Amino acid sequence: MKRSSWTEYQKDIADDHYYYARSCIRQNFFPGSEKVFLDILGKDLGRDIFDDPLHTSCTGIGYHSDVVPLETIMTVVARQFSLMAEAGYENFTSSCITSFGIYTELLATWEEFPETEERTRENLFKATGREFHKPKNLAHTSDVIFHHREAIAQRAKRKLVNVYTGEPLKVVEHIGCHYAKIFPKKGVGGSEFPYVLAGMVESWGGEVVDYPERRHCCGFGFRNYLVQANRGYSVANSHKKLESMAPYKPDFIVCNCPGCSMFLDKWQYTIAEMEGTTYGQNGAGIPVLTYEEMAGLVLGYDPWELGMQMHQVDVEPLLDKMGVEYDPAAKYLGRNGKFLGRPERALVNSCSQETLYKMKAL
Amino acid sequence: MINFGFAINKPRAIDIDRNNLRKSNEIISEMPELQACIGCGSCTASCTAGNLTEFNFRKVHTLVRRGEYQGAYEEMNKCMLCGKCRLVCPRGINTRGIVMLIKRKLGDF
Amino acid sequence: MKHVIVIGGGIAGMQCASELLRQGVAVTIIEKEQDLGGKIRNWHKLFPTFTPADEVLTAVRHKLKISSNLKVRTGCQATSITAKKVTLSTGEELKCDAAVIATGFTLFDAKIKEEYGYGIYDNVITSADLEQMFNEGNVRLAQGGTPRRVAILHCVGSRDEKVCQRHCSKVCCVTGVKQAIELKQLFPKADIFNFYMDIRMFGPGYEEMYREAQTAYNVHFVRGRISEVSPTFDNRLQIKAEDTLTGRPLKMGVDMLVLLIGMKANAHNTLLSKECQLQMQSSGFMQPKDSFLGNVTSNVGGVFYAGAVTAPKNVGESINEGTAAAHSVIEWLEKR
Amino acid sequence: MTFFAKFCIPFIVGVVVLFAVIAIKYLSWLRNLPKKDWKLIFSNIISWRTVAAAWEVVCESLLHRRIFKVNPRLGYMHMSLAFGWFLLIAVGWIETVAYMGFKWVPLQGHVFFKYFVPLNGITEHKPLFDFVMDLLLLFVLSGVGLAWFKRLRSRALGMKKTTKHVLFDRIALSALWFIFPLRLVAESITAAIYGGGSFLTGGIGILLSKSIGVEALSYTYEPAWWLYSTALGVFFIAMPFSRYMHIFTEIPLIFLRHYQLRPESKEKSYDNFELEACSRCGICIDPCQLQSQLGINDVQSVYFLRDRRYNMLQQKIANNCLMCGRCEQVCPVGINLNTLRLNSRSSMRNIPNEGRYNYLRNVDTSSGEGKVGYFAGCMTLLTPNTLRSMRQIFEAAHEQVWWADKEGGACCGRPLMLSGEVDSARKMIEHNKSLFVKHQIKTLVTSCPICLKVFREEYKLEGIEVLHHSEYILRLIQKGRLKINYQRGATFTYHDPCELGRGSGIYDEPRAVIKAVGELLEPAHNRKEAFCCGSSVANTAINDAQQLTIAGKVATELSETRAKTIVTACPLCKKAITRGTETQVVDLSEIVAQNLKQ
C-alpha cells in the first residue's frame, strides 16, 4: 500500500497550554487512561494542561439519542468554552470523540449560521451569567498525543515490537466515526485514511493492519445501543469488523474513541458468549487498548496503573509479547492495595482468574 | 450460551464472495438474455401477482443473479405465469421462461 | 496570405489545421506536449467499432500535409489569445488573423476520489491506464497474474459535486462497456462487473454494444456507486456498493478495479476567461456563442473553438468540430 | 406334412416375442386404466360405437385413408405396405385352406407355404394363387420401393422433413425393407428349382435358372429362406419396441377412442395407446411453424411422442411448443398431441403446494353489478382499446355488467396449466369461480381466448354461460340490441387466434361480426389452418426475436390480403401481429364500437 494522502490533511494542534475536557465513557470504563494522559503531558512532556473540576458532560450522548435539544447542547458547550476562557486557556482538548465531534459541529454551525451563535451567547448569559468565548484551537486528545508522538518515541522505554520475534506488533487502529467522518478536514489524515493513530503506531515501532472493514463503525450508534431491542444491530457492526480483521492476526486493537474501545472490547465478550466465536490468536479475545494506554506502555508505565485490569479481554498476552514486566498477582488490587474483586471467567479471557486470586489470597 | 435479550443481526450486504454463484451462472448461461435487464421495472409494474402481493420479479431475479437464492423460489411461486411482463419487457426478455428456469434451478424439479 | 493559429494539436486541432491549409490559409499549431496527437495517442481502441485509435490518428495526421504554410510549435502553451495575436508561455507573441482554441480537456485525477484508493492500492487503475495496458499488450495485476474478477466503476470525476464535477463526461459509459468487452475477450473466464449510475448510450451502435456486453459477454451491470475500497487479506480489493436495484448493500473481492475517469475542464480555461474575456461555463469548459448555431464560435470575434474544449466529446465529434471550426474561420476571414 | 424346418426358428421366435410383448403391454395398460375409463368402456362396448370403430380400423389401419387425404403418395406407401401385407397373409391363408382343407396348420406353414408346398400336389387354382400372390408382392414391393425412395428424397413424396429414428426403429426399418425383397428372392429361387410361381417369382425363377443354373441355385435355396425368416424374426422382435408398434396399437386406440376415452391434464395409462399408436410418419413436422419459420426441427410432436415413449423426454423439448394445434389437425392417427404435451409438462413441473396463492384469499377487485360478467383477462389490460370498446358496446346494448378484473384480478389459470403447474392452476380456478358465483352472474364474457378455453373446459361453471366477446357481440347484433353502420369500402382481414379457432372451434362468429361492419378478406391460411402469432403463452422456450420472426410472417400474410385493417380477437395476437406490420391491427370489439349506430 502506498499511503501518503494523510499528509494532505493536516490540522493545527496546539503545542502547549491545554484546557482538558473529560469523557463520560472513558472516565467510567478506562479511568486510568485519563489519568495517564494528564501524567504524560504534565510529567513526561512537561506541558501545561488544566483539568477543570467545573466542567461537565457535553451531553453529546443525550444529543445523539434525541433527548437533548440543539439549543441546550449549544449552551452547555458554550459554558465549557467560557470555563476555558475563565481559566485562562484558549486551546481546548477533549478526551471524547463524540464531544470532539460536537464541538467541531457547533463551532461550524456558529460560523455558518451566526444567528445561532447570537442565541447561544444570549442563552449562556441568561443561564449562567457567563461570557461567550470560542477556543483558538480545538483538538482531540489523540491529536495531542499524535502531535507529541516523536517526543514520546524519544522517551520510549519499550517499542511496539514482539520481543520474542523482533517483528513489529500488528496493530488494528480504529478511529471513532465522529473524529473525521463529519468534518474530514478536522482530522489528521482525513476520513478515508486517518493517520492519527497510525502515526503513533508507526512512530513507536508497530505495524498498522489495513483490513477491509477498517473504516466501519464499531456499532455504538447511540440509540442503536441504548434500546435493548436494537442492540443486535449494534453488535453486528463490531462483529463485522472483528470478522474482517481476524485473518490478519492482530496483536491488539487501539481506538481513539472511548465508546469504540468499550464496545470493541466488551462486544467480544458478548459475541463469544452468544455464538462461541473468539477472534484472538490464542483462542481468546483480541486486547483492545486506548491510545493513552498504548502511549503509557511505550513510556514504561505499569499496566495496572494504566487501569488495564478493567478490560474485558485480558491484556497479559500482549504485555508478554511487548516484554512488559507486571505483577500478575496485583492485577485486581486497587490503588490502595485492596482487592477489587474479580470478574467472572468468560470465553474471551485467556488468563486464569482463579490462580491470580489464590496467589493474592496466600 | 447466554441470552442477552437480543440476537446478532445478520449482515444485510450481498457478499458476492460468500455467495455460491454456481446456480446463478447456470441460469445466466441457459438464458443469457436475463443479463440484458436494464431494471426498468415494467415487468413489476404490470405484474398481476405484483398487483396483489409484494412480489417483485425484477428484484428477485436480480438477487438470484447475485447469488441470493434465499426465498427466491417462494417468491417466484407467487407468479401466475400470466405473461403480461413478457409483453411489456423493452429488452424482449422471455420473462416467463426465466420464472420457470429459476424455479427449476432453485426448486426441487 | 492569412494566418490562423490553432492552439492544441489533438485530433480537433489537427483536423482544423489541415482543413485551413486546404483552403490556402497559413497555420501555426501550438502544442504543449512534444508531439502532436493529443489524448488519443494513448488510447487503444475506439468505441463502438473497436477501431484502433492509432488508425484514426494516422488518418488525421496523414491529412495534415507538411508544407511551408504549416508551422508547429511544440512544448509551449498560449497564455493570451485574441484574433490578432497569441502570446506564448515563452513570452513570444505571434501575429495572426484568427485563432482556434482546440485545447481539449484534462483527465480527472482519480487520486482526488481517495476512497477508491487510486495511487494507494496497486490494482486500482484508471481507464486511461487500462488503455495503456491494452496498448502494451500487458494487462496484468501488479503482483503478476491475470485478473479473475474486475470491477469497472463509472462516473469517477463525473456527476459528482464532491469533486466539483457536476457535468457528465459523456464518453465514460461507452468506454466502460467497451473496456469490459475487451477484458472479457482477453480473459473469457473472468467476471467483469460494471458499477454504473445511469448507462448513457447516446450514439449509434452504442446501445447495441451494451446489449452485446450483457448477453454475449455476460458482463454484469450493477447500478450503484462503489463507496469504498479496501485491501483484503489475500491482497485483493474489497469493494462496497449498494445494489440499488435490489436495495441491498453489496460487497465483493476483486482483483482489479478500473476507474472510468471523467473529463475535467483545463485549468487553462480559467486563465483564458480572465485574460481574454472568453466566456466560460460553470463546469469550467468554454462557452460557445450558441448551442445550436455557433458551437465552434466564441464570444470574441475571430476566436473559435474546436473539440472538447467546450464540452466532453467523443473522437468523431471532435474531428467534426475541427472541420466546422475551419469553415467558420474561413467564413470569418472572407468577411473581413 | 410337418411344416417345420430349421430356418423357421427365427420367425417362430420373433412371432412369440412379438405377441408376448404386445400382450404384456396392452394388458398392463388396460389394467392401469382409471376406473372412470373402465366405466366408459363398459357402457359403450355394446353399442354402435364398436361397429363404427371396426369400420374405422379398416379405413385407417389398413387403408390409411387420412394419410391419403393429406398426402396421396405417402398414403399409397402406407397402404401398400399395410393393406398389401394384410392381403398377402389373407390370400396365403386361403391358399393353404384351398390346398389343405380346413386343417390346423402351424403359423410357419402359412407363411412359408411356398417352401413346404413348392410344386407337388398342385391344385387347379395354383396358377391363380401364384398370380395373385405375385401381384400382391409387387404391390407391397412398390411400397417398399417408395419407402426407400422417401429416405433418400423425402421431398419427392411431398414432405419437407422426415423423421429421425431411434435404434429400434432403424433395426425394424432395415428388417422391414428386406423382408419383401428377400421373400421375392426366396420364392424366385424356389420357383427356379421347383417350378411354379407366376409372372414375378416364376419369371425371375426362369431367369435365375437360365443364368446361374439349378445346380448352383440349390446351394442358395436354404440360405434364402433362412434370410427371409431371419428378416421376419428380427422385424417382429424389434417391432414392439419400435415405431412399428403403431401397426397393432392403432386398433385398440380406435376402439377406446370410440368409447370416449381421452387423455387429460395429468398423465394416465390411456396415454400409452396414443403414444405407441404414433407411426412417426412425420406429417406433424411440416405444419409446425417452429420448424418452417424458425428452423427448429427437434421438438415437433413426433419427437415429443418418441422421447416420451422412450422415457427420454427433456423439458426443453416438452416446453418448446406453441400448442397452436396445427399438428393435431393433420395427425392421421388423431392423437391428442396438445393434451399429451400438456400432461407431460405437468408430470415434469407440477409440484402440489398447498400454501401457494394463499394471497388470493378474500381478494375481490371487481366492480359494478349485473347478470353479465366481463372478464377482460390479464393481457386485455394491456390493450385498453379493447376494454374501452367493450364498455361502449355494453352501454350501447344497455347491459348491466359486473367487471371482474378491470382493476386487475387473478389470472384465469390457463397459462399455469399450459406450463404444467396443473394443481396450482386449480387455486386460481377456484378463486375466480368463487367470485363468479358470489356475484351471481349468468353469462360470463371474456375477451381473451386463453381464458375462454379454461373457463369452458376446467371451470365447470354450472348455470353460467361462457362466451367469447365475438360470440356475445354477434348475439347482440342478431337480437338487434346493437345497431351497426356498415362501412362501404372498409376491408378487413381476420386472424384466427389458436385458442379461439382450433382451441374452441369459434371460426364463424368473429367473421359474421366483421361482415356486419365491412368486407372480409381471408388470408392464405385461415380457419383450421390459420397460423399462430408466435406469442403463445404455451411456449416459454423461444426468445423474443423468434417470436418476432413468426409474428412477422403471420403479419405479412395478413397484410397481403390488402385489407385496410387486420382484425383479431385475442389481445396476445393483437400485440404480436402489431409488431410485424404497418397495417392497423385491432380487436374485433374495436371495429364494432367504432361503428355503433347511436
Short mmCIF file of C-alpha atoms in Angstrom, two decimals, chain A residues 1-6 8-9 189-193 210-216 240 244 247-249, chain C residues 111-122 227-235 238 240 249 251:
data_model
loop_
_atom_site.label_atom_id
_atom_site.label_comp_id
_atom_site.label_asym_id
_atom_site.label_seq_id
_atom_site.Cartn_x
_atom_site.Cartn_y
_atom_site.Cartn_z
CA MET A 1 0.00 0.00 0.00
CA LYS A 2 1.26 3.38 -0.96
CA ARG A 3 -0.18 5.77 1.52
CA SER A 4 0.76 9.38 1.67
CA SER A 5 -2.61 11.01 1.36
CA TRP A 6 -2.76 11.76 5.07
CA GLU A 8 -2.74 16.40 2.65
CA TYR A 9 -4.95 16.54 5.70
CA GLY A 189 -5.32 12.23 7.58
CA GLY A 190 -8.94 12.95 6.70
CA SER A 191 -11.76 10.48 6.81
CA GLU A 192 -10.58 7.81 4.41
CA PHE A 193 -7.11 7.21 5.75
CA ASP A 210 -5.13 -2.33 6.73
CA TYR A 211 -8.17 -4.55 6.57
CA PRO A 212 -11.43 -4.32 4.59
CA GLU A 213 -13.72 -3.04 7.33
CA ARG A 214 -11.18 -0.60 8.69
CA ARG A 215 -13.48 2.37 8.31
CA HIS A 216 -16.58 0.64 9.60
CA LYS A 240 -18.36 -7.40 11.04
CA SER A 244 -12.78 -8.80 8.86
CA PRO A 247 -7.41 -13.20 9.46
CA TYR A 248 -4.65 -10.61 9.87
CA LYS A 249 -3.96 -11.94 13.39
CA LYS C 111 -6.41 10.37 -6.57
CA ILE C 112 -8.88 13.04 -5.54
CA LYS C 113 -11.50 10.32 -5.02
CA GLU C 114 -9.38 8.98 -2.23
CA GLU C 115 -11.91 6.35 -1.16
CA TYR C 116 -11.27 4.43 -4.36
CA GLY C 117 -7.62 4.04 -3.40
CA TYR C 118 -6.04 5.12 -6.67
CA GLY C 119 -2.34 5.56 -6.04
CA ILE C 120 -2.79 3.68 -2.79
CA TYR C 121 -3.62 0.19 -3.92
CA ASP C 122 -1.67 -1.20 -6.82
CA SER C 227 -18.35 3.78 -1.93
CA GLU C 228 -15.12 2.43 -0.63
CA VAL C 229 -12.27 0.17 -1.50
CA SER C 230 -10.12 -1.67 0.98
CA PRO C 231 -7.44 -4.31 0.78
CA THR C 232 -8.25 -7.87 1.70
CA PHE C 233 -6.18 -10.45 3.45
CA ASP C 234 -5.28 -12.18 0.18
CA ASN C 235 -4.17 -8.92 -1.42
CA GLN C 238 -12.83 -5.39 -1.32
CA LYS C 240 -18.60 -1.91 -1.28
CA PRO C 249 -25.60 -3.27 0.13
CA LYS C 251 -19.59 -6.26 -1.36
#
